[in-house]
Tab-separated table of C-alpha atoms in Angstrom:
chain	number	residue	atom	x	y	z
I	1	UNK	CA	-47.991	-29.942	0.709
I	2	UNK	CA	-47.537	-32.732	-1.829
I	3	UNK	CA	-45.958	-36.070	-0.924
I	4	UNK	CA	-42.537	-35.049	-2.276
I	5	UNK	CA	-42.581	-31.807	-0.292
I	6	UNK	CA	-43.589	-33.725	2.851
I	7	UNK	CA	-40.719	-36.167	2.288
I	8	UNK	CA	-38.340	-33.213	1.946
I	9	UNK	CA	-39.524	-31.712	5.245
I	10	UNK	CA	-39.061	-35.104	6.904
I	11	UNK	CA	-35.493	-35.303	5.562
I	12	UNK	CA	-34.782	-31.803	6.878
I	13	UNK	CA	-36.285	-32.732	10.243
I	14	UNK	CA	-34.103	-35.852	10.379
I	15	UNK	CA	-30.846	-33.971	9.875
I	16	UNK	CA	-31.871	-31.330	12.436
I	17	UNK	CA	-33.101	-33.789	15.079
I	18	UNK	CA	-30.063	-36.050	14.720
I	19	UNK	CA	-27.787	-33.002	14.985
I	20	UNK	CA	-29.376	-32.195	18.331
I	21	UNK	CA	-28.860	-35.819	19.406
I	22	UNK	CA	-25.222	-35.640	18.362
I	23	UNK	CA	-24.770	-32.406	20.343
I	24	UNK	CA	-26.268	-34.053	23.435
I	25	UNK	CA	-23.753	-36.891	23.148
I	26	UNK	CA	-20.861	-34.423	22.943
I	27	UNK	CA	-22.168	-32.764	26.102
I	28	UNK	CA	-22.459	-36.183	27.756
I	29	UNK	CA	-18.748	-36.743	27.106
I	30	UNK	CA	-18.140	-33.813	29.420
I	31	UNK	CA	-20.647	-34.720	32.132
I	32	UNK	CA	-20.142	-38.510	32.169
I	33	UNK	CA	-16.395	-38.718	31.649
I	34	UNK	CA	-14.371	-35.505	31.613
I	35	UNK	CA	-15.770	-33.826	34.723
I	36	UNK	CA	-15.709	-36.977	36.905
I	37	UNK	CA	-12.217	-37.946	35.747
I	38	UNK	CA	-10.851	-34.487	36.488
I	39	UNK	CA	-12.500	-34.386	39.885
I	40	UNK	CA	-10.278	-35.242	42.815
I	41	UNK	CA	-9.694	-38.966	43.511
I	42	UNK	CA	-12.072	-40.139	40.735
I	43	UNK	CA	-9.680	-42.846	39.537
I	44	UNK	CA	-5.945	-43.420	39.775
I	45	UNK	CA	-4.208	-43.970	36.443
I	46	UNK	CA	-1.444	-46.480	35.848
I	47	UNK	CA	0.793	-43.675	34.541
I	48	UNK	CA	0.640	-40.017	33.544
I	49	UNK	CA	-1.748	-37.301	34.661
I	50	UNK	CA	-5.535	-37.427	34.412
I	51	UNK	CA	-5.554	-34.200	32.366
I	52	UNK	CA	-3.219	-35.758	29.783
I	53	UNK	CA	-5.351	-38.899	29.681
I	54	UNK	CA	-8.533	-36.876	29.103
I	55	UNK	CA	-6.844	-34.895	26.315
I	56	UNK	CA	-5.675	-38.121	24.694
I	57	UNK	CA	-9.116	-39.687	24.978
I	58	UNK	CA	-11.393	-36.860	23.827
I	59	UNK	CA	-8.915	-34.587	22.071
I	60	UNK	CA	-10.679	-31.452	20.688
I	61	UNK	CA	-14.247	-32.475	21.562
I	62	UNK	CA	-14.921	-28.960	22.882
I	63	UNK	CA	-14.300	-27.528	19.395
I	64	UNK	CA	-16.748	-30.039	17.956
I	65	UNK	CA	-19.304	-29.143	20.616
I	66	UNK	CA	-19.033	-25.445	19.751
I	67	UNK	CA	-19.310	-26.300	16.041
I	68	UNK	CA	-22.492	-28.306	16.599
I	69	UNK	CA	-24.005	-25.710	18.916
I	70	UNK	CA	-23.572	-23.030	16.248
I	71	UNK	CA	-25.091	-25.274	13.574
I	72	UNK	CA	-28.058	-26.182	15.799
I	73	UNK	CA	-28.676	-22.497	16.560
I	74	UNK	CA	-28.782	-21.629	12.837
I	75	UNK	CA	-31.118	-24.512	12.086
I	76	UNK	CA	-33.452	-23.595	14.968
I	77	UNK	CA	-33.579	-20.027	13.675
I	78	UNK	CA	-34.475	-21.269	10.192
I	79	UNK	CA	-37.219	-23.500	11.621
I	80	UNK	CA	-38.620	-20.643	13.678
I	81	UNK	CA	-38.904	-18.446	10.578
I	82	UNK	CA	-41.543	-20.666	8.958
I	83	UNK	CA	-43.429	-23.904	9.713
I	84	UNK	CA	-42.212	-25.137	6.335
I	85	UNK	CA	-38.418	-24.880	6.066
I	86	UNK	CA	-37.653	-23.436	2.644
I	87	UNK	CA	-33.873	-23.822	2.425
I	88	UNK	CA	-30.994	-25.250	4.467
I	89	UNK	CA	-28.365	-25.603	1.746
I	90	UNK	CA	-26.779	-22.237	2.499
I	91	UNK	CA	-26.359	-23.149	6.175
I	92	UNK	CA	-24.718	-26.504	5.502
I	93	UNK	CA	-22.561	-25.261	2.626
I	94	UNK	CA	-21.066	-22.549	4.837
I	95	UNK	CA	-20.708	-25.000	7.750
I	96	UNK	CA	-18.839	-27.488	5.526
I	97	UNK	CA	-16.119	-24.903	4.857
I	98	UNK	CA	-14.803	-25.499	8.391
I	99	UNK	CA	-14.308	-29.234	8.890
I	100	UNK	CA	-10.724	-29.151	10.146
I	101	UNK	CA	-11.741	-29.887	13.739
I	102	UNK	CA	-13.663	-32.953	12.532
I	103	UNK	CA	-10.694	-34.176	10.500
I	104	UNK	CA	-8.223	-33.784	13.358
I	105	UNK	CA	-10.552	-35.497	15.815
I	106	UNK	CA	-11.360	-38.429	13.512
I	107	UNK	CA	-7.677	-39.005	12.663
I	108	UNK	CA	-6.978	-39.137	16.408
I	109	UNK	CA	-9.749	-41.664	17.231
I	110	UNK	CA	-7.633	-44.835	16.660
I	111	UNK	CA	-4.924	-43.379	18.914
I	112	UNK	CA	-7.536	-42.638	21.585
I	113	UNK	CA	-9.037	-46.120	21.398
I	114	UNK	CA	-5.575	-47.680	21.631
I	115	UNK	CA	-4.611	-45.483	24.586
I	116	UNK	CA	-7.840	-46.318	26.385
I	117	UNK	CA	-7.230	-50.035	25.896
I	118	UNK	CA	-3.691	-49.698	27.256
I	119	UNK	CA	-5.056	-48.125	30.428
I	120	UNK	CA	-7.803	-50.733	30.792
I	121	UNK	CA	-5.249	-53.539	30.503
I	122	UNK	CA	-3.411	-52.083	33.496
I	123	UNK	CA	-6.200	-50.639	35.618
I	124	UNK	CA	-9.232	-52.411	37.043
I	125	UNK	CA	-10.212	-49.083	38.634
I	126	UNK	CA	-10.602	-47.484	35.207
I	127	UNK	CA	-12.763	-50.394	34.073
I	128	UNK	CA	-14.998	-49.955	37.118
I	129	UNK	CA	-15.273	-46.199	36.541
I	130	UNK	CA	-16.319	-46.706	32.918
I	131	UNK	CA	-18.808	-49.405	33.942
I	132	UNK	CA	-20.474	-46.980	36.354
I	133	UNK	CA	-20.661	-44.313	33.641
I	134	UNK	CA	-22.149	-46.811	31.188
I	135	UNK	CA	-24.873	-47.732	33.693
I	136	UNK	CA	-25.980	-44.101	33.930
I	137	UNK	CA	-29.396	-43.771	32.199
I	138	UNK	CA	-28.142	-40.912	30.033
I	139	UNK	CA	-25.431	-43.194	28.577
I	140	UNK	CA	-28.094	-45.555	27.172
I	141	UNK	CA	-25.841	-48.541	27.993
I	142	UNK	CA	-23.316	-47.325	25.426
I	143	UNK	CA	-19.629	-47.920	26.248
I	144	UNK	CA	-17.146	-45.064	26.248
I	145	UNK	CA	-15.770	-46.320	22.908
I	146	UNK	CA	-19.088	-45.349	21.295
I	147	UNK	CA	-18.807	-41.807	22.618
I	148	UNK	CA	-15.187	-41.535	21.471
I	149	UNK	CA	-16.178	-42.606	17.955
I	150	UNK	CA	-19.388	-40.556	17.824
I	151	UNK	CA	-18.008	-37.500	15.950
I	152	UNK	CA	-16.391	-39.681	13.284
I	153	UNK	CA	-19.593	-41.641	12.682
I	154	UNK	CA	-21.611	-38.421	12.625
I	155	UNK	CA	-19.372	-36.910	9.976
I	156	UNK	CA	-19.801	-40.006	7.812
I	157	UNK	CA	-23.606	-39.649	7.957
I	158	UNK	CA	-23.805	-36.062	6.708
I	159	UNK	CA	-23.480	-36.872	2.971
I	160	UNK	CA	-26.363	-39.355	3.171
I	161	UNK	CA	-28.564	-36.902	5.064
I	162	UNK	CA	-27.713	-33.988	2.768
I	163	UNK	CA	-28.249	-36.058	-0.389
I	164	UNK	CA	-31.671	-37.158	0.921
I	165	UNK	CA	-32.740	-33.503	1.146
I	166	UNK	CA	-31.150	-32.545	-2.175
I	167	UNK	CA	-33.027	-35.299	-4.069
I	168	UNK	CA	-36.314	-33.762	-2.983
I	169	UNK	CA	-35.347	-30.105	-3.427
I	170	UNK	CA	-36.959	-28.453	-6.464
I	171	UNK	CA	-35.041	-25.176	-6.129
I	172	UNK	CA	-31.826	-25.609	-8.107
I	173	UNK	CA	-29.779	-23.155	-6.032
I	174	UNK	CA	-30.577	-24.881	-2.726
I	175	UNK	CA	-29.961	-28.342	-4.202
I	176	UNK	CA	-26.616	-27.179	-5.558
I	177	UNK	CA	-25.563	-25.901	-2.134
I	178	UNK	CA	-26.617	-29.186	-0.520
I	179	UNK	CA	-24.584	-31.152	-3.070
I	180	UNK	CA	-21.654	-28.794	-2.483
I	181	UNK	CA	-21.806	-29.368	1.281
I	182	UNK	CA	-21.960	-33.155	0.784
I	183	UNK	CA	-18.957	-33.026	-1.561
I	184	UNK	CA	-16.924	-31.078	1.010
I	185	UNK	CA	-17.744	-33.635	3.699
I	186	UNK	CA	-16.769	-36.500	1.378
I	187	UNK	CA	-13.461	-34.760	0.697
I	188	UNK	CA	-12.888	-34.520	4.460
I	189	UNK	CA	-13.701	-38.217	4.839
I	190	UNK	CA	-11.181	-39.006	2.120
I	191	UNK	CA	-8.520	-37.020	3.959
I	192	UNK	CA	-9.321	-38.904	7.168
I	193	UNK	CA	-9.054	-42.260	5.389
I	194	UNK	CA	-5.724	-41.288	3.871
I	195	UNK	CA	-4.201	-40.155	7.154
I	196	UNK	CA	-5.526	-42.995	9.286
I	197	UNK	CA	-4.421	-45.500	6.655
I	198	UNK	CA	-0.856	-44.236	6.827
I	199	UNK	CA	-0.741	-44.745	10.598
I	200	UNK	CA	-2.770	-47.978	10.763
I	201	UNK	CA	0.123	-50.451	10.466
I	202	UNK	CA	2.151	-48.984	13.333
I	203	UNK	CA	-0.954	-48.551	15.467
I	204	UNK	CA	-1.854	-52.211	14.994
I	205	UNK	CA	1.647	-53.265	16.079
I	206	UNK	CA	1.293	-51.056	19.140
I	207	UNK	CA	-2.066	-52.643	19.943
I	208	UNK	CA	-0.672	-56.169	19.590
I	209	UNK	CA	2.340	-55.241	21.714
I	210	UNK	CA	0.272	-53.868	24.584
I	211	UNK	CA	-2.093	-56.854	24.465
I	212	UNK	CA	0.672	-59.476	24.451
I	213	UNK	CA	1.500	-61.201	27.722
I	214	UNK	CA	5.040	-62.494	27.231
I	215	UNK	CA	7.526	-64.501	29.252
I	216	UNK	CA	10.135	-62.502	31.137
I	217	UNK	CA	12.758	-60.960	28.885
I	218	UNK	CA	10.926	-61.653	25.633
I	219	UNK	CA	9.557	-58.130	25.176
I	220	UNK	CA	12.997	-56.570	25.161
I	221	UNK	CA	14.400	-59.030	22.632
I	222	UNK	CA	11.383	-58.731	20.319
I	223	UNK	CA	11.559	-54.912	20.296
I	224	UNK	CA	7.935	-54.635	19.176
I	225	UNK	CA	7.913	-50.942	20.039
I	226	UNK	CA	10.678	-50.173	17.561
I	227	UNK	CA	9.485	-47.704	14.874
I	228	UNK	CA	11.040	-49.954	12.225
I	229	UNK	CA	9.137	-53.068	13.311
I	230	UNK	CA	6.833	-54.520	10.631
I	231	UNK	CA	3.876	-56.900	10.838
I	232	UNK	CA	4.002	-59.122	7.764
I	233	UNK	CA	0.877	-61.206	8.383
I	234	UNK	CA	-1.574	-62.099	11.121
I	235	UNK	CA	-4.402	-64.574	11.335
I	236	UNK	CA	-6.370	-67.080	13.350
I	237	UNK	CA	-5.566	-70.798	13.059
I	238	UNK	CA	-6.851	-73.801	14.973
I	239	UNK	CA	-4.894	-75.728	17.584
I	240	UNK	CA	-4.064	-79.237	16.494
I	241	UNK	CA	-5.524	-80.784	19.654
I	242	UNK	CA	-8.863	-79.034	19.157
I	243	UNK	CA	-8.374	-76.816	22.221
I	244	UNK	CA	-9.359	-73.675	20.343
I	245	UNK	CA	-8.079	-70.822	18.240
I	246	UNK	CA	-4.467	-69.708	18.028
I	247	UNK	CA	-3.552	-66.172	16.988
I	248	UNK	CA	-0.451	-66.075	14.807
I	249	UNK	CA	1.615	-62.924	14.225
I	250	UNK	CA	4.427	-62.916	11.693
I	251	UNK	CA	6.684	-59.939	12.362
I	252	UNK	CA	9.771	-59.019	10.404
I	253	UNK	CA	11.932	-60.485	13.194
I	254	UNK	CA	9.874	-63.317	14.706
I	255	UNK	CA	6.770	-65.487	14.679
I	256	UNK	CA	4.549	-65.273	17.770
I	257	UNK	CA	1.656	-67.607	18.554
I	258	UNK	CA	-0.857	-66.737	21.277
I	259	UNK	CA	-4.289	-67.432	22.700
I	260	UNK	CA	-6.829	-64.710	23.376
I	261	UNK	CA	-8.212	-64.114	26.865
I	262	UNK	CA	-10.885	-61.630	27.856
I	263	UNK	CA	-9.935	-59.020	30.445
I	264	UNK	CA	-12.651	-59.480	33.110
I	265	UNK	CA	-12.776	-55.874	34.309
I	266	UNK	CA	-12.875	-54.244	30.858
I	267	UNK	CA	-15.726	-54.720	28.392
I	268	UNK	CA	-14.554	-55.686	24.911
I	269	UNK	CA	-10.856	-55.761	25.844
I	270	UNK	CA	-8.699	-58.874	25.553
I	271	UNK	CA	-5.083	-59.830	25.998
I	272	UNK	CA	-2.933	-62.251	24.014
I	273	UNK	CA	-1.166	-64.900	26.064
I	274	UNK	CA	1.927	-65.738	24.042
I	275	UNK	CA	3.135	-69.283	23.514
I	276	UNK	CA	6.655	-69.858	24.849
I	277	UNK	CA	7.573	-71.064	21.355
I	278	UNK	CA	8.543	-67.711	19.826
I	279	UNK	CA	10.520	-68.433	16.676
I	280	UNK	CA	13.059	-65.889	15.375
I	281	UNK	CA	12.950	-65.265	11.627
I	282	UNK	CA	16.488	-66.599	11.221
I	283	UNK	CA	15.334	-69.992	12.543
I	284	UNK	CA	11.859	-70.086	10.951
I	285	UNK	CA	10.376	-72.135	8.140
I	286	UNK	CA	6.807	-73.121	7.292
I	287	UNK	CA	5.407	-76.038	5.344
I	288	UNK	CA	2.277	-78.050	4.814
I	289	UNK	CA	2.287	-80.963	7.226
I	290	UNK	CA	3.926	-83.776	5.257
I	291	UNK	CA	2.037	-86.448	7.113
I	292	UNK	CA	-0.907	-86.119	9.476
I	293	UNK	CA	0.249	-86.605	13.052
I	294	UNK	CA	-1.857	-88.921	15.154
I	295	UNK	CA	-3.678	-86.037	16.814
I	296	UNK	CA	-4.580	-84.586	13.422
I	297	UNK	CA	-5.784	-87.916	12.105
I	298	UNK	CA	-7.845	-88.529	15.242
I	299	UNK	CA	-9.477	-85.100	15.106
I	300	UNK	CA	-10.006	-84.422	11.446
I	301	UNK	CA	-9.281	-87.329	9.133
I	302	UNK	CA	-12.556	-89.161	9.559
I	303	UNK	CA	-14.858	-86.151	9.639
I	304	UNK	CA	-13.073	-83.230	7.999
I	305	UNK	CA	-10.467	-84.504	5.572
I	306	UNK	CA	-10.450	-81.156	3.736
I	307	UNK	CA	-9.445	-79.404	6.942
I	308	UNK	CA	-6.837	-82.062	7.624
I	309	UNK	CA	-5.159	-81.214	4.343
I	310	UNK	CA	-4.743	-77.622	5.610
I	311	UNK	CA	-2.384	-78.599	8.407
I	312	UNK	CA	0.548	-76.191	8.639
I	313	UNK	CA	3.802	-76.564	10.536
I	314	UNK	CA	5.802	-73.575	11.727
I	315	UNK	CA	9.256	-75.087	12.030
I	316	UNK	CA	12.058	-74.007	14.339
I	317	UNK	CA	15.085	-75.085	12.305
I	318	UNK	CA	17.380	-75.422	15.307
I	319	UNK	CA	14.987	-77.138	17.725
I	320	UNK	CA	12.134	-79.333	16.564
I	321	UNK	CA	10.570	-79.208	20.041
I	322	UNK	CA	9.822	-75.529	19.424
I	323	UNK	CA	8.005	-76.246	16.142
I	324	UNK	CA	4.220	-76.294	16.134
I	325	UNK	CA	1.585	-77.647	13.760
I	326	UNK	CA	-1.697	-75.752	13.439
I	327	UNK	CA	-4.691	-76.085	11.148
I	328	UNK	CA	-5.707	-73.410	8.632
I	329	UNK	CA	-9.284	-72.928	7.445
I	330	UNK	CA	-8.338	-73.941	3.902
I	331	UNK	CA	-5.439	-75.096	1.784
I	332	UNK	CA	-5.350	-71.617	0.224
I	333	UNK	CA	-4.880	-69.983	3.618
I	334	UNK	CA	-2.209	-72.515	4.575
I	335	UNK	CA	-0.318	-71.825	1.334
I	336	UNK	CA	-0.578	-68.066	1.902
I	337	UNK	CA	1.084	-68.517	5.299
I	338	UNK	CA	3.856	-70.614	3.785
I	339	UNK	CA	4.521	-67.974	1.130
I	340	UNK	CA	4.509	-65.136	3.679
I	341	UNK	CA	6.994	-66.915	5.951
I	342	UNK	CA	9.360	-67.884	3.145
I	343	UNK	CA	9.197	-64.423	1.610
I	344	UNK	CA	10.124	-62.859	4.966
I	345	UNK	CA	12.913	-65.398	5.547
I	346	UNK	CA	14.370	-64.685	2.093
I	347	UNK	CA	14.427	-60.951	2.836
I	348	UNK	CA	16.278	-61.605	6.096
I	349	UNK	CA	18.797	-63.871	4.364
I	350	UNK	CA	19.376	-61.301	1.616
I	351	UNK	CA	20.086	-58.612	4.200
I	352	UNK	CA	22.576	-60.897	5.987
I	353	UNK	CA	24.325	-61.721	2.692
I	354	UNK	CA	24.506	-58.062	1.714
I	355	UNK	CA	26.015	-57.190	5.084
I	356	UNK	CA	28.538	-60.047	4.792
I	357	UNK	CA	29.546	-59.010	1.249
I	358	UNK	CA	30.052	-55.380	2.330
I	359	UNK	CA	32.612	-56.555	4.865
């Protein structure tokens, strides 16, 4: 074999060997997570049944497992026919006609990750169960989130793997089928992006809501779970006293400031501890700090005058004690916050005026 033919065989071997690895990971989902969770007394959930939780977490993984098993069987048969694999385009082109199970699973992944986080925020027992599974040698120290996202990442790799074979395929018919299969996968990825993009805004609000630790009564008044709630802007600013980062969330009805704290029993999961100074949109304004307060001057003026100029005050119009000055990374970021707040306030005022006029 010439060097190009050897490279082609290596590309074919890569897609086959990684397919087997992907199939093993799908089977590990069952042995590491599904079977133990469904077994009696494995872990007590904060709410709902274990069966519902498993369905939410891994959705139609069994369909994907069957899909991969069939593909692996066809590829093994092709390898067994000859030491040098002549064609694989026909196998992958036919396989790519049935990607619906991939699409449905991948669209569901953000929902699964969000649902898992909600459970971890409430249940130390679930965190301990997942830690034990992660420490199993077969898991390779990978967290459950990696296994949940595995099918979506595998689907995204197919076009690269198929194109690598097609570039080295001299037979036009086989190359055409490989390109056809890659195009079908890319179309599926586009559909996934479209559908996940449509749901992303509401899912992010849900994630913020479940992470927020609020004072008593605040959650009901904020109504973050309302389907009409909108997140206008979010970002990370610096506390004026240098104590650390402050997360800022501008919703269509309020401004919430919070600090992030890691959840000790859940890897990679944090909660947002909300500041008591939650400002309703009707009482909110924002402006560049007109004069550096003493704390700002002490912290930044001597060493970081550029940062000092990015001081930003979120003003509570009715109570100055509830206002707060933070520091943005740049004047441009500060100005973007001011514009976002004033744009949202204008919308709220317009709605009030329209309602008043209609009366």
